[in-house]
């Protein structure tokens, strides 16, 4: 049994079918992550509808302009729901730079500050911005996960030094993922979280196609193989890690 700690459920028309297929292969929990206002609201409402669905609410760097006080106020209005696990996905994306850098930095800091005030963990999306992200994180008292970690070996020790978890997704299954495999080897087992980021980043053997949470099993198998442990042990450790990272996750 595995938990998909990062999926975008708003991207699926056939949600019931997608969830059932994942449950059928042993995915026991789904964390639906917002990336703009609409997907955050969807994640919140879908978390109220299903027992095994949870929500993370926030504005992605690509949509940084949507991070208004009104939106942050809405998060505050639903913050006490046990299904709201944290703030995300928030961060910096200097790879695609779809929002100006100053707007990204402002949205990131506003949401880190909110997470700190609400004592909620964060799910971070960082691409080509690890140096800036670390410098900013030093000023906040927050914990969470580096979602779909892409900082390579170079930034791994520093990422771990913040007490954060490291999220691994489909790319660990790619044949050319040499450095990422070494990152998995070096990342302590008690810091690993499993994510699909579906519908994006489908693992092998579905690379390039549309991802879905049932494919989490391919990511889990590959990590178990790299770590030389059995799937049962990986399931147990990642379940504990999920609860430590997101204390409101209860199952
Ligand atoms: Ni995502």
PDB file of C-alpha atoms and ligand atoms in Angstrom:
ATOM      1  CA  UNK A   1       0.000   0.000   0.000  1.00  0.00           C
ATOM      2  CA  UNK A   2       1.399   3.361  -1.030  1.00  0.00           C
ATOM      3  CA  UNK A   3       0.422   7.016  -0.702  1.00  0.00           C
ATOM      4  CA  UNK A   4       0.585   9.366  -3.673  1.00  0.00           C
ATOM      5  CA  UNK A   5       1.739  12.503  -1.847  1.00  0.00           C
ATOM      6  CA  UNK A   6       1.569  14.749  -4.920  1.00  0.00           C
ATOM      7  CA  UNK A   7      -1.072  14.470  -7.619  1.00  0.00           C
ATOM      8  CA  UNK A   8      -3.213  17.007  -9.468  1.00  0.00           C
ATOM      9  CA  UNK A   9      -6.673  15.483  -9.269  1.00  0.00           C
ATOM     10  CA  UNK A  10      -8.283  18.530 -10.897  1.00  0.00           C
ATOM     11  CA  UNK A  11      -6.695  17.434 -14.187  1.00  0.00           C
ATOM     12  CA  UNK A  12      -8.843  14.290 -14.485  1.00  0.00           C
ATOM     13  CA  UNK A  13     -12.337  14.181 -15.997  1.00  0.00           C
ATOM     14  CA  UNK A  14     -12.775  10.524 -15.093  1.00  0.00           C
ATOM     15  CA  UNK A  15     -11.744  10.984 -11.475  1.00  0.00           C
ATOM     16  CA  UNK A  16     -13.805   8.167  -9.972  1.00  0.00           C
ATOM     17  CA  UNK A  17     -12.316   5.660 -12.415  1.00  0.00           C
ATOM     18  CA  UNK A  18      -8.762   6.973 -11.909  1.00  0.00           C
ATOM     19  CA  UNK A  19      -9.045   6.764  -8.110  1.00  0.00           C
ATOM     20  CA  UNK A  20     -10.550   3.279  -8.225  1.00  0.00           C
ATOM     21  CA  UNK A  21      -7.838   1.986 -10.536  1.00  0.00           C
ATOM     22  CA  UNK A  22      -5.186   3.300  -8.137  1.00  0.00           C
ATOM     23  CA  UNK A  23      -6.962   1.862  -5.084  1.00  0.00           C
ATOM     24  CA  UNK A  24      -7.098  -1.447  -6.940  1.00  0.00           C
ATOM     25  CA  UNK A  25      -3.298  -1.648  -7.142  1.00  0.00           C
ATOM     26  CA  UNK A  26      -2.768  -0.596  -3.526  1.00  0.00           C
ATOM     27  CA  UNK A  27      -2.612   3.192  -3.515  1.00  0.00           C
ATOM     28  CA  UNK A  28      -4.190   3.985  -0.168  1.00  0.00           C
ATOM     29  CA  UNK A  29      -4.080   7.771  -0.112  1.00  0.00           C
ATOM     30  CA  UNK A  30      -4.014  10.720  -2.491  1.00  0.00           C
ATOM     31  CA  UNK A  31      -2.756  14.213  -1.796  1.00  0.00           C
ATOM     32  CA  UNK A  32      -4.317  16.569  -4.346  1.00  0.00           C
ATOM     33  CA  UNK A  33      -2.066  19.577  -4.773  1.00  0.00           C
ATOM     34  CA  UNK A  34      -3.207  23.000  -5.929  1.00  0.00           C
ATOM     35  CA  UNK A  35      -1.115  25.183  -8.232  1.00  0.00           C
ATOM     36  CA  UNK A  36      -3.483  28.124  -8.763  1.00  0.00           C
ATOM     37  CA  UNK A  37      -6.736  29.419  -7.270  1.00  0.00           C
ATOM     38  CA  UNK A  38      -9.027  27.085  -9.191  1.00  0.00           C
ATOM     39  CA  UNK A  39      -7.034  23.892  -8.600  1.00  0.00           C
ATOM     40  CA  UNK A  40      -6.616  24.756  -4.897  1.00  0.00           C
ATOM     41  CA  UNK A  41     -10.378  25.140  -4.541  1.00  0.00           C
ATOM     42  CA  UNK A  42     -10.915  21.901  -6.433  1.00  0.00           C
ATOM     43  CA  UNK A  43      -8.380  20.070  -4.230  1.00  0.00           C
ATOM     44  CA  UNK A  44     -10.124  21.314  -1.113  1.00  0.00           C
ATOM     45  CA  UNK A  45     -13.577  20.238  -2.269  1.00  0.00           C
ATOM     46  CA  UNK A  46     -12.433  16.822  -3.522  1.00  0.00           C
ATOM     47  CA  UNK A  47     -10.718  16.195  -0.170  1.00  0.00           C
ATOM     48  CA  UNK A  48     -14.082  16.628   1.545  1.00  0.00           C
ATOM     49  CA  UNK A  49     -15.709  14.166  -0.830  1.00  0.00           C
ATOM     50  CA  UNK A  50     -13.420  11.127  -0.395  1.00  0.00           C
ATOM     51  CA  UNK A  51     -11.997   9.660   2.802  1.00  0.00           C
ATOM     52  CA  UNK A  52      -8.653   8.844   1.214  1.00  0.00           C
ATOM     53  CA  UNK A  53      -8.133  12.204  -0.529  1.00  0.00           C
ATOM     54  CA  UNK A  54      -6.292  15.114   1.136  1.00  0.00           C
ATOM     55  CA  UNK A  55      -5.482  18.616  -0.051  1.00  0.00           C
ATOM     56  CA  UNK A  56      -2.509  20.955  -0.288  1.00  0.00           C
ATOM     57  CA  UNK A  57      -3.367  24.530  -1.214  1.00  0.00           C
ATOM     58  CA  UNK A  58      -1.236  27.182  -2.848  1.00  0.00           C
ATOM     59  CA  UNK A  59       0.022  29.050  -5.898  1.00  0.00           C
ATOM     60  CA  UNK A  60       2.750  27.598  -8.128  1.00  0.00           C
ATOM     61  CA  UNK A  61       5.524  29.942  -9.329  1.00  0.00           C
ATOM     62  CA  UNK A  62       4.096  29.775 -12.881  1.00  0.00           C
ATOM     63  CA  UNK A  63       0.880  31.391 -11.577  1.00  0.00           C
ATOM     64  CA  UNK A  64       2.572  33.602  -8.969  1.00  0.00           C
ATOM     65  CA  UNK A  65       0.408  36.593  -9.988  1.00  0.00           C
ATOM     66  CA  UNK A  66      -2.650  34.792  -8.553  1.00  0.00           C
ATOM     67  CA  UNK A  67      -1.240  34.885  -5.028  1.00  0.00           C
ATOM     68  CA  UNK A  68      -3.496  37.652  -3.752  1.00  0.00           C
ATOM     69  CA  UNK A  69      -4.412  38.528  -0.176  1.00  0.00           C
ATOM     70  CA  UNK A  70      -7.926  37.377  -0.980  1.00  0.00           C
ATOM     71  CA  UNK A  71      -6.641  33.913  -1.909  1.00  0.00           C
ATOM     72  CA  UNK A  72      -4.470  33.702   1.219  1.00  0.00           C
ATOM     73  CA  UNK A  73      -7.537  34.742   3.198  1.00  0.00           C
ATOM     74  CA  UNK A  74      -9.460  31.861   1.654  1.00  0.00           C
ATOM     75  CA  UNK A  75      -6.731  29.420   2.788  1.00  0.00           C
ATOM     76  CA  UNK A  76      -7.086  30.832   6.312  1.00  0.00           C
ATOM     77  CA  UNK A  77     -10.837  30.252   6.149  1.00  0.00           C
ATOM     78  CA  UNK A  78     -10.390  26.508   5.453  1.00  0.00           C
ATOM     79  CA  UNK A  79      -7.155  25.930   7.346  1.00  0.00           C
ATOM     80  CA  UNK A  80      -8.789  24.032  10.199  1.00  0.00           C
ATOM     81  CA  UNK A  81     -10.055  21.250   7.952  1.00  0.00           C
ATOM     82  CA  UNK A  82      -8.255  18.037   8.896  1.00  0.00           C
ATOM     83  CA  UNK A  83      -8.036  17.316   5.178  1.00  0.00           C
ATOM     84  CA  UNK A  84      -5.848  20.362   4.502  1.00  0.00           C
ATOM     85  CA  UNK A  85      -2.327  18.997   4.923  1.00  0.00           C
ATOM     86  CA  UNK A  86      -0.224  21.988   3.957  1.00  0.00           C
ATOM     87  CA  UNK A  87       0.678  24.819   1.608  1.00  0.00           C
ATOM     88  CA  UNK A  88       1.834  24.081  -1.964  1.00  0.00           C
ATOM     89  CA  UNK A  89       2.882  23.749  -4.513  1.00  0.00           C
ATOM     90  CA  UNK A  90       4.898  26.888  -4.000  1.00  0.00           C
ATOM     91  CA  UNK A  91       8.443  27.789  -4.931  1.00  0.00           C
ATOM     92  CA  UNK A  92      10.692  29.138  -7.658  1.00  0.00           C
ATOM     93  CA  UNK A  93      10.948  28.089 -11.284  1.00  0.00           C
ATOM     94  CA  UNK A  94      13.857  29.779 -13.049  1.00  0.00           C
ATOM     95  CA  UNK A  95      13.845  27.075 -15.722  1.00  0.00           C
ATOM     96  CA  UNK A  96      10.628  28.046 -17.434  1.00  0.00           C
ATOM     97  CA  UNK A  97      10.352  31.534 -15.886  1.00  0.00           C
ATOM     98  CA  UNK A  98       6.647  31.795 -16.733  1.00  0.00           C
ATOM     99  CA  UNK A  99       6.292  34.539 -14.108  1.00  0.00           C
ATOM    100  CA  UNK A 100       8.766  37.387 -13.558  1.00  0.00           C
ATOM    101  CA  UNK A 101      11.347  36.549 -10.912  1.00  0.00           C
ATOM    102  CA  UNK A 102      10.315  39.313  -8.496  1.00  0.00           C
ATOM    103  CA  UNK A 103       6.675  38.151  -8.587  1.00  0.00           C
ATOM    104  CA  UNK A 104       7.772  34.543  -7.961  1.00  0.00           C
ATOM    105  CA  UNK A 105       9.887  35.603  -4.985  1.00  0.00           C
ATOM    106  CA  UNK A 106       7.059  37.667  -3.524  1.00  0.00           C
ATOM    107  CA  UNK A 107       4.484  34.868  -3.862  1.00  0.00           C
ATOM    108  CA  UNK A 108       6.930  32.313  -2.447  1.00  0.00           C
ATOM    109  CA  UNK A 109       7.714  34.413   0.627  1.00  0.00           C
ATOM    110  CA  UNK A 110       4.067  35.337   1.256  1.00  0.00           C
ATOM    111  CA  UNK A 111       3.105  31.652   1.238  1.00  0.00           C
ATOM    112  CA  UNK A 112       6.082  30.572   3.358  1.00  0.00           C
ATOM    113  CA  UNK A 113       5.086  33.209   5.862  1.00  0.00           C
ATOM    114  CA  UNK A 114       1.502  31.931   5.851  1.00  0.00           C
ATOM    115  CA  UNK A 115       2.700  28.330   6.318  1.00  0.00           C
ATOM    116  CA  UNK A 116       4.826  29.454   9.247  1.00  0.00           C
ATOM    117  CA  UNK A 117       1.921  31.348  10.852  1.00  0.00           C
ATOM    118  CA  UNK A 118      -0.482  28.424  10.368  1.00  0.00           C
ATOM    119  CA  UNK A 119       2.182  25.862  11.367  1.00  0.00           C
ATOM    120  CA  UNK A 120       1.550  23.890   8.192  1.00  0.00           C
ATOM    121  CA  UNK A 121       4.179  22.052   6.119  1.00  0.00           C
ATOM    122  CA  UNK A 122       4.981  23.080   2.538  1.00  0.00           C
ATOM    123  CA  UNK A 123       5.335  21.223  -0.755  1.00  0.00           C
ATOM    124  CA  UNK A 124       8.037  23.010  -2.738  1.00  0.00           C
ATOM    125  CA  UNK A 125       8.456  23.196  -6.498  1.00  0.00           C
ATOM    126  CA  UNK A 126      12.015  24.384  -7.167  1.00  0.00           C
ATOM    127  CA  UNK A 127      13.609  24.337 -10.625  1.00  0.00           C
ATOM    128  CA  UNK A 128      17.011  25.923 -11.149  1.00  0.00           C
ATOM    129  CA  UNK A 129      16.408  27.989  -8.020  1.00  0.00           C
ATOM    130  CA  UNK A 130      17.807  25.880  -5.185  1.00  0.00           C
ATOM    131  CA  UNK A 131      20.396  28.465  -4.088  1.00  0.00           C
ATOM    132  CA  UNK A 132      17.772  31.218  -3.727  1.00  0.00           C
ATOM    133  CA  UNK A 133      15.268  28.803  -2.176  1.00  0.00           C
ATOM    134  CA  UNK A 134      17.735  27.713   0.513  1.00  0.00           C
ATOM    135  CA  UNK A 135      18.677  31.304   1.334  1.00  0.00           C
ATOM    136  CA  UNK A 136      15.003  32.195   1.717  1.00  0.00           C
ATOM    137  CA  UNK A 137      14.119  29.057   3.711  1.00  0.00           C
ATOM    138  CA  UNK A 138      16.770  29.965   6.285  1.00  0.00           C
ATOM    139  CA  UNK A 139      14.552  32.889   7.298  1.00  0.00           C
ATOM    140  CA  UNK A 140      11.426  30.807   7.940  1.00  0.00           C
ATOM    141  CA  UNK A 141      10.514  28.149  10.438  1.00  0.00           C
ATOM    142  CA  UNK A 142       8.876  25.679   8.092  1.00  0.00           C
ATOM    143  CA  UNK A 143       9.199  22.002   7.212  1.00  0.00           C
ATOM    144  CA  UNK A 144       7.966  20.005   4.274  1.00  0.00           C
ATOM    145  CA  UNK A 145       9.071  18.326   1.078  1.00  0.00           C
ATOM    146  CA  UNK A 146      11.165  19.202  -1.948  1.00  0.00           C
ATOM    147  CA  UNK A 147       8.571  17.955  -4.421  1.00  0.00           C
ATOM    148  CA  UNK A 148      10.001  16.175  -7.492  1.00  0.00           C
ATOM    149  CA  UNK A 149      13.520  16.915  -6.288  1.00  0.00           C
ATOM    150  CA  UNK A 150      15.719  18.165  -9.128  1.00  0.00           C
ATOM    151  CA  UNK A 151      18.694  19.627  -7.270  1.00  0.00           C
ATOM    152  CA  UNK A 152      20.952  16.671  -8.074  1.00  0.00           C
ATOM    153  CA  UNK A 153      23.745  15.450  -5.831  1.00  0.00           C
ATOM    154  CA  UNK A 154      25.050  18.996  -5.587  1.00  0.00           C
ATOM    155  CA  UNK A 155      22.184  20.293  -3.432  1.00  0.00           C
ATOM    156  CA  UNK A 156      21.089  17.071  -1.699  1.00  0.00           C
ATOM    157  CA  UNK A 157      22.979  17.479   1.571  1.00  0.00           C
ATOM    158  CA  UNK A 158      21.803  21.040   1.968  1.00  0.00           C
ATOM    159  CA  UNK A 159      18.195  20.097   1.127  1.00  0.00           C
ATOM    160  CA  UNK A 160      18.325  17.387   3.797  1.00  0.00           C
ATOM    161  CA  UNK A 161      19.896  19.790   6.298  1.00  0.00           C
ATOM    162  CA  UNK A 162      16.611  21.707   6.447  1.00  0.00           C
ATOM    163  CA  UNK A 163      14.925  18.580   7.776  1.00  0.00           C
ATOM    164  CA  UNK A 164      12.858  18.391   4.608  1.00  0.00           C
ATOM    165  CA  UNK A 165      11.713  15.244   2.845  1.00  0.00           C
ATOM    166  CA  UNK A 166      12.696  14.496  -0.751  1.00  0.00           C
ATOM    167  CA  UNK A 167       9.902  13.716  -3.210  1.00  0.00           C
ATOM    168  CA  UNK A 168      10.616  11.200  -5.976  1.00  0.00           C
ATOM    169  CA  UNK A 169       8.495  10.860  -9.104  1.00  0.00           C
ATOM    170  CA  UNK A 170       8.438   9.154 -12.514  1.00  0.00           C
ATOM    171  CA  UNK A 171      11.937  10.291 -13.582  1.00  0.00           C
ATOM    172  CA  UNK A 172      13.542   7.761 -11.166  1.00  0.00           C
ATOM    173  CA  UNK A 173      12.327   5.053 -13.560  1.00  0.00           C
ATOM    174  CA  UNK A 174      13.923   6.626 -16.646  1.00  0.00           C
ATOM    175  CA  UNK A 175      16.830   4.680 -18.117  1.00  0.00           C
ATOM    176  CA  UNK A 176      19.004   7.774 -18.447  1.00  0.00           C
ATOM    177  CA  UNK A 177      18.369   8.995 -14.878  1.00  0.00           C
ATOM    178  CA  UNK A 178      21.867   8.202 -13.645  1.00  0.00           C
ATOM    179  CA  UNK A 179      22.342  11.104 -11.273  1.00  0.00           C
ATOM    180  CA  UNK A 180      18.810  10.878  -9.897  1.00  0.00           C
ATOM    181  CA  UNK A 181      19.397   7.202  -9.114  1.00  0.00           C
ATOM    182  CA  UNK A 182      22.487   8.193  -7.148  1.00  0.00           C
ATOM    183  CA  UNK A 183      20.377  10.791  -5.338  1.00  0.00           C
ATOM    184  CA  UNK A 184      17.959   7.994  -4.320  1.00  0.00           C
ATOM    185  CA  UNK A 185      20.924   5.868  -3.188  1.00  0.00           C
ATOM    186  CA  UNK A 186      22.240   8.662  -1.007  1.00  0.00           C
ATOM    187  CA  UNK A 187      18.910   9.916   0.328  1.00  0.00           C
ATOM    188  CA  UNK A 188      18.172   8.297   3.705  1.00  0.00           C
ATOM    189  CA  UNK A 189      15.162   5.995   3.547  1.00  0.00           C
ATOM    190  CA  UNK A 190      13.467   7.921   6.325  1.00  0.00           C
ATOM    191  CA  UNK A 191      13.382  11.078   4.139  1.00  0.00           C
ATOM    192  CA  UNK A 192      11.773   9.646   1.017  1.00  0.00           C
ATOM    193  CA  UNK A 193       8.258  10.494  -0.154  1.00  0.00           C
ATOM    194  CA  UNK A 194       6.555   8.919  -3.165  1.00  0.00           C
ATOM    195  CA  UNK A 195       4.713  11.121  -5.657  1.00  0.00           C
ATOM    196  CA  UNK A 196       3.339  10.769  -9.172  1.00  0.00           C
ATOM    197  CA  UNK A 197       2.750  14.452 -10.054  1.00  0.00           C
ATOM    198  CA  UNK A 198       0.085  12.962 -12.353  1.00  0.00           C
ATOM    199  CA  UNK A 199      -1.003  13.738 -15.018  1.00  0.00           C
ATOM    200  CA  UNK A 200       2.611  14.830 -15.659  1.00  0.00           C
ATOM    201  CA  UNK A 201       5.884  12.857 -15.613  1.00  0.00           C
ATOM    202  CA  UNK A 202       4.599   9.335 -16.247  1.00  0.00           C
ATOM    203  CA  UNK A 203       7.086   6.661 -15.181  1.00  0.00           C
ATOM    204  CA  UNK A 204       8.400   3.880 -17.408  1.00  0.00           C
ATOM    205  CA  UNK A 205       6.812   1.970 -19.110  1.00  0.00           C
ATOM    206  CA  UNK A 206       4.407   4.867 -19.738  1.00  0.00           C
ATOM    207  CA  UNK A 207       6.991   7.607 -20.228  1.00  0.00           C
ATOM    208  CA  UNK A 208       5.676  10.400 -22.448  1.00  0.00           C
ATOM    209  CA  UNK A 209       2.044   9.351 -21.947  1.00  0.00           C
ATOM    210  CA  UNK A 210      -0.513  10.702 -19.501  1.00  0.00           C
ATOM    211  CA  UNK A 211       0.362   9.797 -15.911  1.00  0.00           C
ATOM    212  CA  UNK A 212      -2.148   8.623 -13.293  1.00  0.00           C
ATOM    213  CA  UNK A 213      -1.903   7.728  -9.607  1.00  0.00           C
ATOM    214  CA  UNK A 214      -2.092   3.954 -10.243  1.00  0.00           C
ATOM    215  CA  UNK A 215       1.388   4.258 -11.800  1.00  0.00           C
ATOM    216  CA  UNK A 216       2.808   5.109  -8.374  1.00  0.00           C
ATOM    217  CA  UNK A 217       3.588   1.424  -8.084  1.00  0.00           C
ATOM    218  CA  UNK A 218       6.251   1.691 -10.840  1.00  0.00           C
ATOM    219  CA  UNK A 219       7.982   4.483  -8.939  1.00  0.00           C
ATOM    220  CA  UNK A 220       7.797   2.489  -5.697  1.00  0.00           C
ATOM    221  CA  UNK A 221       9.227  -0.636  -7.367  1.00  0.00           C
ATOM    222  CA  UNK A 222      12.160   1.280  -8.811  1.00  0.00           C
ATOM    223  CA  UNK A 223      12.999   2.939  -5.500  1.00  0.00           C
ATOM    224  CA  UNK A 224      12.750  -0.379  -3.637  1.00  0.00           C
ATOM    225  CA  UNK A 225      15.098  -1.865  -6.236  1.00  0.00           C
ATOM    226  CA  UNK A 226      17.628   0.983  -5.898  1.00  0.00           C
ATOM    227  CA  UNK A 227      17.472   0.809  -2.103  1.00  0.00           C
ATOM    228  CA  UNK A 228      17.625  -3.024  -2.175  1.00  0.00           C
ATOM    229  CA  UNK A 229      14.631  -3.440   0.099  1.00  0.00           C
ATOM    230  CA  UNK A 230      11.307  -5.179  -0.433  1.00  0.00           C
ATOM    231  CA  UNK A 231       8.141  -3.313  -1.347  1.00  0.00           C
ATOM    232  CA  UNK A 232       6.595  -4.048   2.055  1.00  0.00           C
ATOM    233  CA  UNK A 233       9.401  -2.241   3.836  1.00  0.00           C
ATOM    234  CA  UNK A 234       9.227   0.718   1.439  1.00  0.00           C
ATOM    235  CA  UNK A 235       5.469   0.902   1.966  1.00  0.00           C
ATOM    236  CA  UNK A 236       5.850   0.991   5.738  1.00  0.00           C
ATOM    237  CA  UNK A 237       8.680   3.551   5.767  1.00  0.00           C
ATOM    238  CA  UNK A 238       7.025   5.907   3.286  1.00  0.00           C
ATOM    239  CA  UNK A 239       3.732   5.700   5.216  1.00  0.00           C
ATOM    240  CA  UNK A 240       5.571   6.800   8.371  1.00  0.00           C
ATOM    241  CA  UNK A 241       7.423   9.504   6.424  1.00  0.00           C
ATOM    242  CA  UNK A 242       4.135  10.857   5.066  1.00  0.00           C
ATOM    243  CA  UNK A 243       2.712  11.178   8.582  1.00  0.00           C
ATOM    244  CA  UNK A 244       5.874  12.875   9.858  1.00  0.00           C
ATOM    245  CA  UNK A 245       5.953  15.299   6.933  1.00  0.00           C
ATOM    246  CA  UNK A 246       2.197  15.929   6.968  1.00  0.00           C
ATOM    247  CA  UNK A 247       1.035  15.353  10.560  1.00  0.00           C
ATOM    248  CA  UNK A 248      -2.639  15.746   9.609  1.00  0.00           C
ATOM    249  CA  UNK A 249      -2.405  12.741   7.290  1.00  0.00           C
ATOM    250  CA  UNK A 250      -4.034  10.001   9.324  1.00  0.00           C
ATOM    251  CA  UNK A 251      -4.364   6.447   8.049  1.00  0.00           C
TER     252      UNK A 251
HETATM  253 NI1  LIG B   1       2.951  19.184  -9.238  1.00  0.00          NI
END
